[in-house]
């Protein structure tokens, strides 16, 4: 078929409908078939077609220049037999149109929100300001309706089938060096914290601008009025910036200033380890040398000769022993990155697995007379540091960093962390670390580890089946000496009991210091701890319900909500256990709080309808009624067949649902916006 025939067929009605179905496979066919003549004329003439808009979107999302993208698309059109109409100017204009479309949707979303959280993160010369806001119930239902054009971007909490309860995204980017109002010495010498606070206001003003550059003052004031939470890292300027935002008067409802828990965890487990001289020397010797010095891992990673010799040494170890710490293949990369301490866990484990090959490599370099004296002495020092005591310290460091990194990645360094579970996961992590490193079970085999500690089941009490400390001792149990020149080195040397006690005591001090800092950083914030009222599993414990009700009142006072909201929440809390059981019927595995809350809100709505009848005004509950007053008999949860109210129940039922969602939504919005 000729190219002109394909081009002619693309103009037909059937081809256009088929293209629409292909580009949006999740759209029902019934929505694609009706084709309006008015909409058809929008793509008539010399205007961008849907395929051009998709290309512009891809060019915007890909790190390529406009000219480079145009050349790529021209080649694609030539291969497909199409006439290229897209140039760099058209591409730029289409991206600009998409920019203002996204900006308009974001502005509308923030105008409808009743609670907004802001976070700030500096990346080199750029300052990123992100937002997280609640989505009103009616807006969420409209965005979830079939055929509706919902806002594009990340949805924080995929709460319910009615639509997301929380939305988040990027509010703006501020260039710290070049975005000063006037490039004067006075501007550059201003207080850094005050400049950061002013930059947040500038980003908000830009978010409320129209294409002509005019700022919508009403929308800007409404947005600042609904800001309730600010998050940043723990640097001094960011902490002072939070206090300036609270006392500045532009954000009257800003009541909570918190810090990034992922950043807090990273600092908490890094600093105590480097505070010990033995572990600091180990870190500098293997990973991060001082100025004018060398470290073993970067030297190997940055030298092709050293890497080739290491691979040859591994092949020899595999030929003689069959594996190296269970690995039956040659490890080609150490995967170390200097800027972050997190990146040392994997290279340390690889170093311990390749310890025989590493020793052979260092012996080769130390005995090679073609090397300089400096290289030979450096290789010999690295080889002499491969003994039982030093390798035990390396194994404990690897296990410690792996445990802390796993705790960080599972609970905080994720897209949507559940802050309501922070006290619980911290308690479990504390028990596990003391069990492994303070009590010393990290040195035991899995068969020797008891199933409980002090009569209670310890979370994760089973030690790792093959931790790094065990791996390195299994690897150095060979009696084979390593000869280099006229000297000999043994990997398998006996460490005295006093050496083991000293190393384990040092690691115990590191763990206790890390846990104490985590306790201060993560649990001293009263508001963050009070958010555990949204942890649904806690409400099943009868002895904790009064504590949770008190935390609910504290949150309502902090957010300046009415006492009626606390009363409604207290009533809802007493019904929570049967509602939770009903919500978990279709999914036996316990779900997280953001997933269960929307389902529980709907179940609470139907339970109230069944108990009080459709004509009751649920929203006018007296504030003076005590929330702890027990009902004669708790209402049974509604069946799945009764989860949809009738038409005459819609008005009062919807009012109750809106009040519940909006009341708790002011706190719900702050959950995972801590990164």
XYZ file of C-alpha atoms in Angstrom:
675
model
C 0.000 0.000 0.000
C 1.322 3.419 -0.919
C 2.075 6.043 1.696
C -0.508 8.403 0.218
C -3.242 5.793 0.775
C -2.254 5.448 4.426
C -2.298 9.220 4.807
C -5.739 9.407 3.170
C -7.102 6.664 5.415
C -5.924 8.577 8.499
C -8.406 11.324 7.598
C -11.424 9.017 7.730
C -13.887 8.857 10.610
C -13.223 5.160 11.314
C -9.458 5.692 11.498
C -9.823 8.571 13.933
C -12.105 6.568 16.236
C -9.726 3.592 16.071
C -6.801 5.878 16.938
C -8.702 7.193 19.936
C -9.373 3.651 21.176
C -5.731 2.686 20.655
C -4.359 5.699 22.509
C -6.807 5.276 25.415
C -7.387 1.524 25.841
C -9.040 1.949 29.255
C -11.763 4.216 27.819
C -15.065 2.386 27.128
C -15.948 1.933 23.460
C -19.301 3.638 24.055
C -17.479 6.872 24.879
C -15.252 6.691 21.808
C -17.946 6.020 19.201
C -20.008 9.228 19.551
C -18.107 11.776 17.506
C -19.133 15.422 17.617
C -18.778 17.470 14.444
C -17.902 20.466 16.582
C -14.990 18.591 18.136
C -13.973 17.233 14.758
C -13.416 20.751 13.435
C -10.953 21.415 16.263
C -8.397 19.243 14.457
C -9.130 20.588 10.988
C -6.520 22.644 9.214
C -2.911 23.265 10.133
C -3.247 22.473 13.857
C -1.473 19.878 16.035
C -3.070 16.452 15.954
C -3.417 14.073 18.957
C -0.251 12.257 17.904
C 1.642 15.562 17.950
C 0.432 16.290 21.480
C 1.636 12.870 22.603
C 5.028 13.549 21.057
C 5.221 16.921 22.781
C 4.380 15.272 26.091
C 7.104 12.673 25.584
C 9.625 15.371 24.607
C 8.767 17.245 27.805
C 9.208 14.126 29.941
C 12.486 13.101 28.281
C 15.843 14.790 28.761
C 16.286 15.965 25.165
C 16.397 19.320 23.418
C 13.571 20.559 21.210
C 15.744 20.297 18.098
C 16.823 16.770 18.989
C 13.224 15.690 19.561
C 12.143 17.206 16.231
C 14.896 15.312 14.388
C 13.824 12.061 16.006
C 10.153 12.600 15.127
C 11.086 13.612 11.552
C 12.878 10.293 11.088
C 9.873 8.476 12.545
C 7.492 10.269 10.158
C 9.733 9.548 7.180
C 9.792 5.839 8.028
C 5.989 5.841 8.393
C 5.436 7.766 5.156
C 3.983 10.850 6.835
C 4.595 14.505 6.129
C 6.400 16.150 9.035
C 4.727 19.306 10.333
C 6.281 19.482 13.790
C 9.160 21.898 14.342
C 10.930 23.137 17.450
C 8.769 26.266 17.757
C 5.536 24.248 17.541
C 6.906 21.780 20.071
C 7.724 24.581 22.490
C 4.266 26.147 22.076
C 2.479 22.835 22.702
C 4.527 22.223 25.846
C 3.665 25.740 26.986
C -0.045 25.018 26.439
C 0.224 21.810 28.469
C 2.070 23.747 31.173
C -0.788 26.213 31.585
C -3.380 23.420 31.415
C -1.679 21.560 34.269
C -1.248 24.819 36.168
C -4.965 25.588 35.814
C -5.958 22.139 37.090
C -3.574 22.490 40.039
C -4.933 25.926 40.896
C -8.503 24.614 40.830
C -7.499 21.684 43.032
C -5.862 23.947 45.621
C -8.814 26.368 45.627
C -11.186 23.524 46.526
C -8.924 22.105 49.247
C -9.607 22.802 52.912
C -6.229 21.624 54.234
C -2.866 21.982 52.486
C 0.575 20.708 53.424
C 3.800 22.155 51.985
C 7.292 20.687 51.869
C 10.607 22.214 50.793
C 13.693 20.456 49.478
C 16.854 22.143 48.158
C 18.616 20.331 45.332
C 21.797 22.152 44.356
C 20.760 25.600 43.126
C 17.064 24.717 42.893
C 14.408 24.727 45.609
C 11.468 22.374 45.114
C 8.182 23.233 46.817
C 5.678 20.385 46.882
C 2.090 20.344 48.071
C -0.349 17.794 49.421
C -4.014 18.651 49.873
C -7.333 17.022 50.618
C -9.934 16.481 47.913
C -13.519 17.326 48.957
C -15.901 14.344 48.687
C -17.991 15.744 45.867
C -14.898 16.686 43.867
C -13.448 13.222 44.397
C -16.632 11.608 43.125
C -16.664 13.839 40.068
C -13.051 12.982 39.278
C -13.861 9.273 39.605
C -16.979 9.458 37.428
C -16.808 7.620 34.079
C -15.641 9.874 31.311
C -14.562 12.686 33.631
C -11.301 14.462 32.914
C -9.578 14.186 36.276
C -6.423 16.082 37.138
C -3.267 14.529 35.872
C -0.529 13.764 38.348
C 0.075 11.839 41.494
C -2.832 10.911 43.735
C -1.594 10.531 47.268
C -4.240 8.234 48.785
C -6.148 5.999 46.431
C -8.842 6.029 49.014
C -12.055 4.680 47.574
C -14.023 3.856 44.492
C -15.562 7.338 44.777
C -12.192 8.944 44.033
C -8.970 9.860 45.825
C -9.156 11.639 49.162
C -5.719 13.245 48.863
C -3.803 14.769 45.949
C -0.190 15.885 45.762
C 2.246 17.314 43.268
C 4.878 19.937 42.555
C 3.876 23.498 43.417
C 6.892 25.191 41.872
C 10.655 25.408 41.444
C 12.659 28.367 42.729
C 16.225 29.044 41.589
C 17.986 30.125 44.738
C 20.848 32.074 43.195
C 19.168 33.808 40.258
C 15.625 34.382 41.547
C 16.460 37.199 43.956
C 14.310 40.313 43.390
C 17.360 42.534 42.966
C 20.877 41.261 42.351
C 22.528 43.351 45.064
C 24.920 42.553 47.881
C 22.205 43.311 50.433
C 19.884 40.728 48.867
C 22.570 38.040 48.901
C 23.507 38.913 52.499
C 19.942 38.549 53.823
C 18.945 35.943 56.400
C 18.857 32.561 54.662
C 15.801 31.389 56.584
C 13.868 34.552 55.784
C 14.834 34.223 52.117
C 13.548 30.649 52.147
C 10.244 31.747 53.697
C 9.909 34.539 51.122
C 10.668 32.112 48.289
C 7.743 29.917 49.358
C 5.443 32.926 49.099
C 6.860 33.741 45.661
C 6.198 30.180 44.470
C 2.605 30.387 45.732
C 2.129 33.705 43.917
C 3.452 32.166 40.700
C 1.073 29.228 41.076
C -1.854 31.666 41.116
C -0.805 33.595 38.000
C -2.588 33.541 34.648
C -0.853 33.382 31.237
C -0.715 37.191 31.182
C 1.300 37.234 34.423
C -1.477 38.643 36.619
C -1.720 37.155 40.111
C -5.107 36.095 41.437
C -4.864 37.661 44.885
C -8.070 36.010 46.107
C -6.863 32.516 45.212
C -3.439 33.262 46.679
C -4.960 34.392 49.982
C -7.270 31.366 50.103
C -4.346 29.011 49.485
C -2.252 30.555 52.279
C -5.267 30.470 54.588
C -5.628 26.699 54.191
C -1.944 25.815 54.716
C -1.828 23.788 57.939
C 1.422 21.833 57.746
C 5.015 22.527 56.682
C 7.732 19.872 56.310
C 11.459 20.160 55.588
C 14.714 18.509 56.537
C 16.506 19.124 59.832
C 18.965 21.779 58.702
C 19.040 24.934 60.809
C 17.775 27.273 58.101
C 14.798 25.035 57.264
C 13.781 24.732 60.927
C 13.983 28.486 61.387
C 12.016 28.951 58.152
C 9.176 26.901 59.623
C 9.071 29.117 62.711
C 9.075 32.243 60.540
C 6.133 30.920 58.540
C 4.169 30.333 61.754
C 4.899 33.754 63.246
C 4.862 35.750 60.012
C 1.083 36.132 59.827
C 0.683 35.133 56.177
C -0.267 31.574 57.132
C -2.679 31.984 60.071
C -3.732 28.318 60.176
C -0.229 26.817 59.965
C -0.186 24.763 63.155
C 2.289 21.958 62.521
C 5.945 22.213 61.464
C 7.606 18.817 61.117
C 10.719 17.276 59.618
C 11.350 14.618 57.009
C 11.401 11.268 58.877
C 13.480 9.624 56.144
C 16.140 12.294 56.647
C 15.924 11.821 60.421
C 16.426 8.058 60.147
C 19.428 8.474 57.838
C 21.147 10.854 60.250
C 20.205 8.753 63.289
C 21.935 5.585 62.106
C 24.878 7.273 60.360
C 26.203 9.685 62.992
C 26.536 7.230 65.944
C 28.506 4.830 63.758
C 30.957 7.505 62.637
C 31.285 8.796 66.200
C 33.172 5.610 67.168
C 36.865 5.838 66.158
C 37.070 2.163 65.113
C 34.136 2.402 62.701
C 35.240 5.821 61.433
C 38.701 4.438 60.586
C 37.061 1.486 58.842
C 34.862 3.843 56.796
C 37.818 5.982 55.713
C 39.957 2.935 54.915
C 37.329 1.272 52.692
C 35.083 4.027 51.308
C 35.711 7.709 52.046
C 39.343 8.770 52.372
C 40.429 12.195 53.462
C 42.083 14.752 51.242
C 45.115 13.317 49.463
C 44.419 9.754 50.686
C 43.084 6.600 49.075
C 40.398 4.036 49.960
C 40.233 0.435 48.764
C 36.738 0.323 47.213
C 37.030 3.579 45.185
C 40.546 2.598 44.044
C 39.254 -0.689 42.642
C 36.134 0.885 41.167
C 38.080 3.660 39.402
C 40.835 1.481 37.923
C 40.229 -0.855 34.998
C 43.447 -2.740 35.800
C 42.422 -3.390 39.410
C 38.930 -4.473 38.323
C 40.341 -6.900 35.749
C 42.723 -8.420 38.298
C 39.908 -8.713 40.848
C 37.761 -10.599 38.333
C 40.684 -12.936 37.590
C 41.141 -13.545 41.328
C 37.438 -14.346 41.680
C 37.643 -16.874 38.855
C 40.500 -18.603 40.638
C 38.557 -18.675 43.930
C 35.522 -20.128 42.152
C 37.711 -22.798 40.527
C 39.177 -23.872 43.864
C 36.159 -23.528 46.181
C 33.120 -23.528 43.870
C 31.628 -20.329 45.318
C 32.481 -17.237 47.308
C 30.069 -16.831 50.225
C 27.413 -18.699 48.261
C 27.858 -16.617 45.097
C 28.749 -18.825 42.148
C 29.415 -16.032 39.649
C 31.994 -13.323 39.231
C 30.947 -9.989 40.745
C 31.763 -7.305 38.194
C 30.706 -4.048 39.912
C 30.933 -2.816 43.497
C 28.071 -0.283 43.070
C 29.469 2.367 45.381
C 28.467 6.041 45.218
C 30.372 8.551 47.306
C 27.691 11.182 48.175
C 25.345 8.988 50.258
C 26.085 6.791 53.236
C 23.180 4.541 52.147
C 25.199 3.275 49.195
C 27.794 1.599 51.429
C 25.609 -1.358 52.489
C 25.744 -3.231 49.172
C 29.475 -2.592 48.480
C 30.327 -3.711 52.021
C 28.426 -6.976 51.500
C 30.173 -7.549 48.158
C 33.520 -6.819 49.803
C 32.861 -9.477 52.435
C 31.690 -12.005 49.843
C 34.850 -11.418 47.764
C 37.200 -11.286 50.750
C 39.393 -14.131 49.414
C 39.651 -12.529 45.981
C 40.248 -9.138 47.604
C 43.128 -10.604 49.623
C 44.633 -12.185 46.507
C 44.340 -8.869 44.632
C 46.042 -6.908 47.416
C 48.795 -9.542 47.629
C 49.375 -9.287 43.870
C 49.592 -5.503 44.007
C 51.894 -5.587 47.047
C 54.275 -8.085 45.414
C 54.299 -6.516 41.941
C 57.619 -4.655 41.656
C 56.311 -2.736 38.636
C 54.046 -0.733 40.948
C 55.273 2.302 42.795
C 56.284 2.083 46.429
C 53.166 3.995 47.442
C 50.813 1.556 45.670
C 52.623 -1.487 47.055
C 52.568 -0.181 50.629
C 48.900 0.812 50.298
C 47.975 -2.672 49.054
C 49.945 -4.313 51.875
C 48.190 -2.183 54.507
C 44.816 -3.194 53.041
C 45.859 -6.857 53.169
C 47.068 -6.625 56.774
C 43.670 -5.173 57.770
C 41.987 -8.378 56.559
C 42.050 -10.250 59.870
C 39.389 -11.797 62.073
C 38.758 -8.819 64.360
C 38.585 -6.248 61.557
C 36.408 -8.474 59.362
C 34.047 -9.088 62.275
C 33.644 -5.330 62.646
C 32.966 -5.088 58.898
C 30.330 -7.817 59.117
C 28.569 -6.128 62.032
C 28.639 -2.809 60.171
C 27.107 -4.437 57.106
C 24.347 -6.075 59.160
C 23.673 -2.836 61.041
C 23.407 -0.692 57.910
C 21.274 -3.329 56.168
C 18.831 -3.452 59.079
C 18.548 0.343 59.280
C 18.280 0.737 55.525
C 15.514 -1.866 55.377
C 13.626 -0.055 58.151
C 13.998 3.202 56.219
C 12.928 1.796 52.843
C 9.927 -0.131 54.171
C 8.385 2.611 56.294
C 9.538 6.100 55.262
C 11.401 6.206 51.961
C 8.281 5.245 49.988
C 5.723 7.133 47.953
C 2.885 7.102 50.496
C 4.103 6.294 54.041
C 1.541 5.666 56.769
C 2.571 8.040 59.570
C -0.122 6.670 61.882
C 1.955 3.488 62.283
C 5.235 5.238 63.170
C 5.123 4.516 66.959
C 4.319 0.857 66.321
C 7.025 0.236 63.704
C 9.582 2.117 65.822
C 8.791 -0.078 68.810
C 9.200 -3.229 66.718
C 12.444 -1.947 65.217
C 13.803 -1.099 68.681
C 13.093 -4.605 69.979
C 14.721 -6.202 66.962
C 17.916 -4.114 67.080
C 18.434 -4.691 70.801
C 17.766 -8.377 70.331
C 20.318 -8.714 67.533
C 23.126 -6.313 68.474
C 22.782 -5.628 72.214
C 21.864 -9.168 73.280
C 24.297 -10.575 70.698
C 21.992 -12.913 68.771
C 23.457 -11.609 65.522
C 26.351 -14.034 66.179
C 24.075 -17.058 66.711
C 22.850 -19.605 64.229
C 19.173 -19.480 63.377
C 18.628 -22.813 65.160
C 19.971 -21.330 68.415
C 17.777 -18.228 68.394
C 14.842 -18.493 70.848
C 11.362 -17.729 69.577
C 10.634 -15.172 72.306
C 12.479 -12.667 74.425
C 11.568 -12.167 78.101
C 8.462 -14.268 77.636
C 7.023 -12.125 74.845
C 7.250 -12.615 71.126
C 9.775 -10.200 69.685
C 9.012 -8.847 66.224
C 11.472 -10.338 63.836
C 13.130 -12.259 66.667
C 14.528 -14.799 64.243
C 18.041 -13.706 63.331
C 18.916 -13.635 59.638
C 19.695 -17.135 58.413
C 22.961 -15.963 56.876
C 23.875 -12.500 58.027
C 27.003 -10.753 56.818
C 28.896 -11.584 60.011
C 28.249 -15.296 59.504
C 29.085 -15.076 55.800
C 32.504 -13.588 56.381
C 33.418 -16.195 59.012
C 32.325 -19.002 56.721
C 34.452 -17.471 53.980
C 37.698 -17.191 55.986
C 37.593 -20.680 57.497
C 40.147 -21.857 54.931
C 43.623 -22.704 56.305
C 45.305 -21.718 53.034
C 47.929 -19.005 53.550
C 48.485 -16.183 51.074
C 52.123 -15.741 50.031
C 53.356 -12.493 48.538
C 57.042 -11.790 48.089
C 58.824 -13.192 51.122
C 55.844 -12.689 53.429
C 52.701 -14.671 54.304
C 49.230 -13.632 55.457
C 46.444 -15.692 57.061
C 42.797 -14.674 56.821
C 41.790 -17.280 59.398
C 43.106 -15.995 62.711
C 41.510 -16.429 66.091
C 39.989 -13.365 67.709
C 40.191 -13.425 71.483
C 37.139 -13.310 73.711
C 38.151 -9.864 74.891
C 38.301 -8.638 71.280
C 34.825 -9.987 70.534
C 33.405 -8.424 73.698
C 35.015 -5.087 72.878
C 33.638 -5.079 69.313
C 30.137 -6.123 70.408
C 30.186 -3.547 73.207
C 31.069 -0.799 70.759
C 28.277 -1.891 68.418
C 25.834 -1.974 71.350
C 26.711 1.654 72.159
C 26.124 2.584 68.502
C 22.714 0.882 68.458
C 21.578 2.438 71.733
C 22.611 5.915 70.558
C 20.783 5.384 67.267
C 17.592 4.186 68.966
C 17.635 7.071 71.445
C 17.945 9.604 68.648
C 15.117 7.943 66.723
C 12.956 8.043 69.840
C 13.565 11.764 70.270
C 13.111 12.639 66.596
C 10.064 10.474 65.840
C 8.103 10.381 69.109
C 8.729 13.751 70.786
C 6.457 15.447 68.235
C 3.066 15.295 69.988
C 1.099 15.923 66.812
C 2.893 13.158 64.920
C 2.255 10.715 67.768
C -1.403 11.761 67.977
C -1.859 10.742 64.339
C -1.894 7.128 65.499
C -5.647 7.603 66.035
C -5.873 6.708 62.337
C -4.188 3.354 62.943
C -7.287 1.183 62.782
C -5.707 -1.798 64.513
C -5.196 0.170 67.739
C -8.931 0.711 68.163
C -9.362 -3.041 68.626
C -7.536 -2.718 71.971
C -10.148 -1.688 74.533
C -7.615 -0.371 77.053
C -6.303 2.175 74.525
C -9.583 3.655 73.290
C -9.672 6.442 75.888
C -6.078 7.388 75.031
C -6.998 7.515 71.362
C -10.065 9.645 72.079
C -7.865 12.109 73.987
C -5.489 12.225 71.030
C -8.449 12.968 68.765
C -9.434 15.925 70.929
C -5.856 17.186 70.823
C -5.861 17.035 67.032
C -9.201 18.846 66.836
C -7.916 21.600 69.132
C -4.743 21.900 67.097
C -6.680 22.219 63.843
C -9.220 24.607 65.414
C -12.101 22.264 64.655
C -15.386 22.303 66.532
C -16.009 20.021 69.484
C -18.811 18.439 67.487
C -16.219 16.914 65.186
C -14.485 15.282 68.155
C -17.842 13.964 69.388
C -18.628 12.470 66.003
C -15.189 10.914 65.833
C -15.639 9.466 69.337
C -18.931 7.871 68.335
C -17.327 6.537 65.220
C -14.414 5.105 67.226
C -16.751 2.999 69.398
C -18.185 1.410 66.266
C -14.807 0.928 64.666
C -14.149 -2.678 65.670
C -17.228 -4.242 64.000
C -16.831 -1.885 61.047
C -13.227 -2.959 60.662
C -14.259 -6.603 60.633
C -16.877 -5.846 57.988
C -14.378 -3.917 55.879
C -11.892 -6.796 55.993
C -14.395 -9.439 54.871
C -13.484 -9.335 51.158
C -9.751 -8.948 51.924
C -8.633 -11.229 54.790
C -5.144 -9.687 54.775
C -5.068 -6.472 56.876
C -4.828 -3.385 54.700
C -3.158 -0.115 55.573
C -4.972 2.876 57.023
C -5.290 4.964 53.828
C -6.977 2.027 52.111
C -9.444 1.202 54.895
C -10.565 4.683 55.927
C -12.823 5.451 52.919
C -14.505 2.049 53.249
C -15.088 2.647 56.953
C -16.563 6.083 56.272
C -19.109 4.568 53.912
C -19.916 1.811 56.410
C -20.345 4.429 59.155
C -22.775 6.321 56.949
C -24.963 3.278 56.370
C -24.770 2.219 60.027
C -26.068 5.654 61.052
C -28.904 5.432 58.525
C -29.899 2.000 59.790
C -29.802 3.114 63.436
C -31.364 6.581 63.327
C -33.455 6.461 60.176
C -33.306 8.548 57.017
C -34.922 11.655 58.503
C -32.410 12.229 61.313
C -30.092 15.225 61.013
C -26.781 13.611 61.938
C -24.740 16.779 61.564
C -26.419 18.628 64.457
C -25.070 16.400 67.200
C -24.726 18.330 70.482
C -21.120 19.136 71.275
C -21.610 18.692 75.010
C -22.501 15.022 74.694
C -19.720 12.893 76.117
C -18.154 10.712 73.466
C -17.420 7.952 75.943
C -21.090 7.317 76.748
C -21.735 3.677 75.992
C -24.659 2.669 73.826
C -27.015 -0.061 75.090
C -25.952 -2.373 72.315
C -23.486 -1.658 69.498
C -25.083 -1.607 66.119
C -24.248 -4.511 63.866
C -22.282 -3.605 60.748
C -24.382 -3.431 57.602
C -24.189 -6.203 55.107
C -22.601 -5.678 51.723
C -26.045 -5.586 50.142
C -27.012 -2.549 52.255
C -24.000 -0.367 51.490
C -25.937 1.961 49.161
C -28.587 4.274 50.710
C -31.905 4.936 49.063
C -32.853 8.220 47.382
C -34.783 9.622 50.377
C -31.754 8.994 52.588
C -29.305 10.838 50.352
C -29.521 14.369 51.814
C -28.899 13.728 55.557
C -26.641 10.773 54.799
C -24.475 12.781 52.457
C -24.275 15.575 55.028
C -22.933 13.130 57.622
C -20.446 11.667 55.176
C -19.198 15.107 54.136
C -18.756 16.173 57.756
C -16.869 13.036 58.687
C -14.601 13.225 55.651
C -13.919 16.952 55.961
C -13.432 16.793 59.727
C -10.814 14.060 59.727
C -9.438 15.131 56.358
C -7.665 18.094 57.915
C -5.424 15.651 59.770
C -5.532 12.950 57.099
C -3.827 15.265 54.599
C -0.594 15.490 56.636
C 0.116 11.754 56.742
C 2.650 11.034 54.078
C 3.795 14.526 53.130
C 7.036 14.294 55.074
C 9.463 13.710 52.196
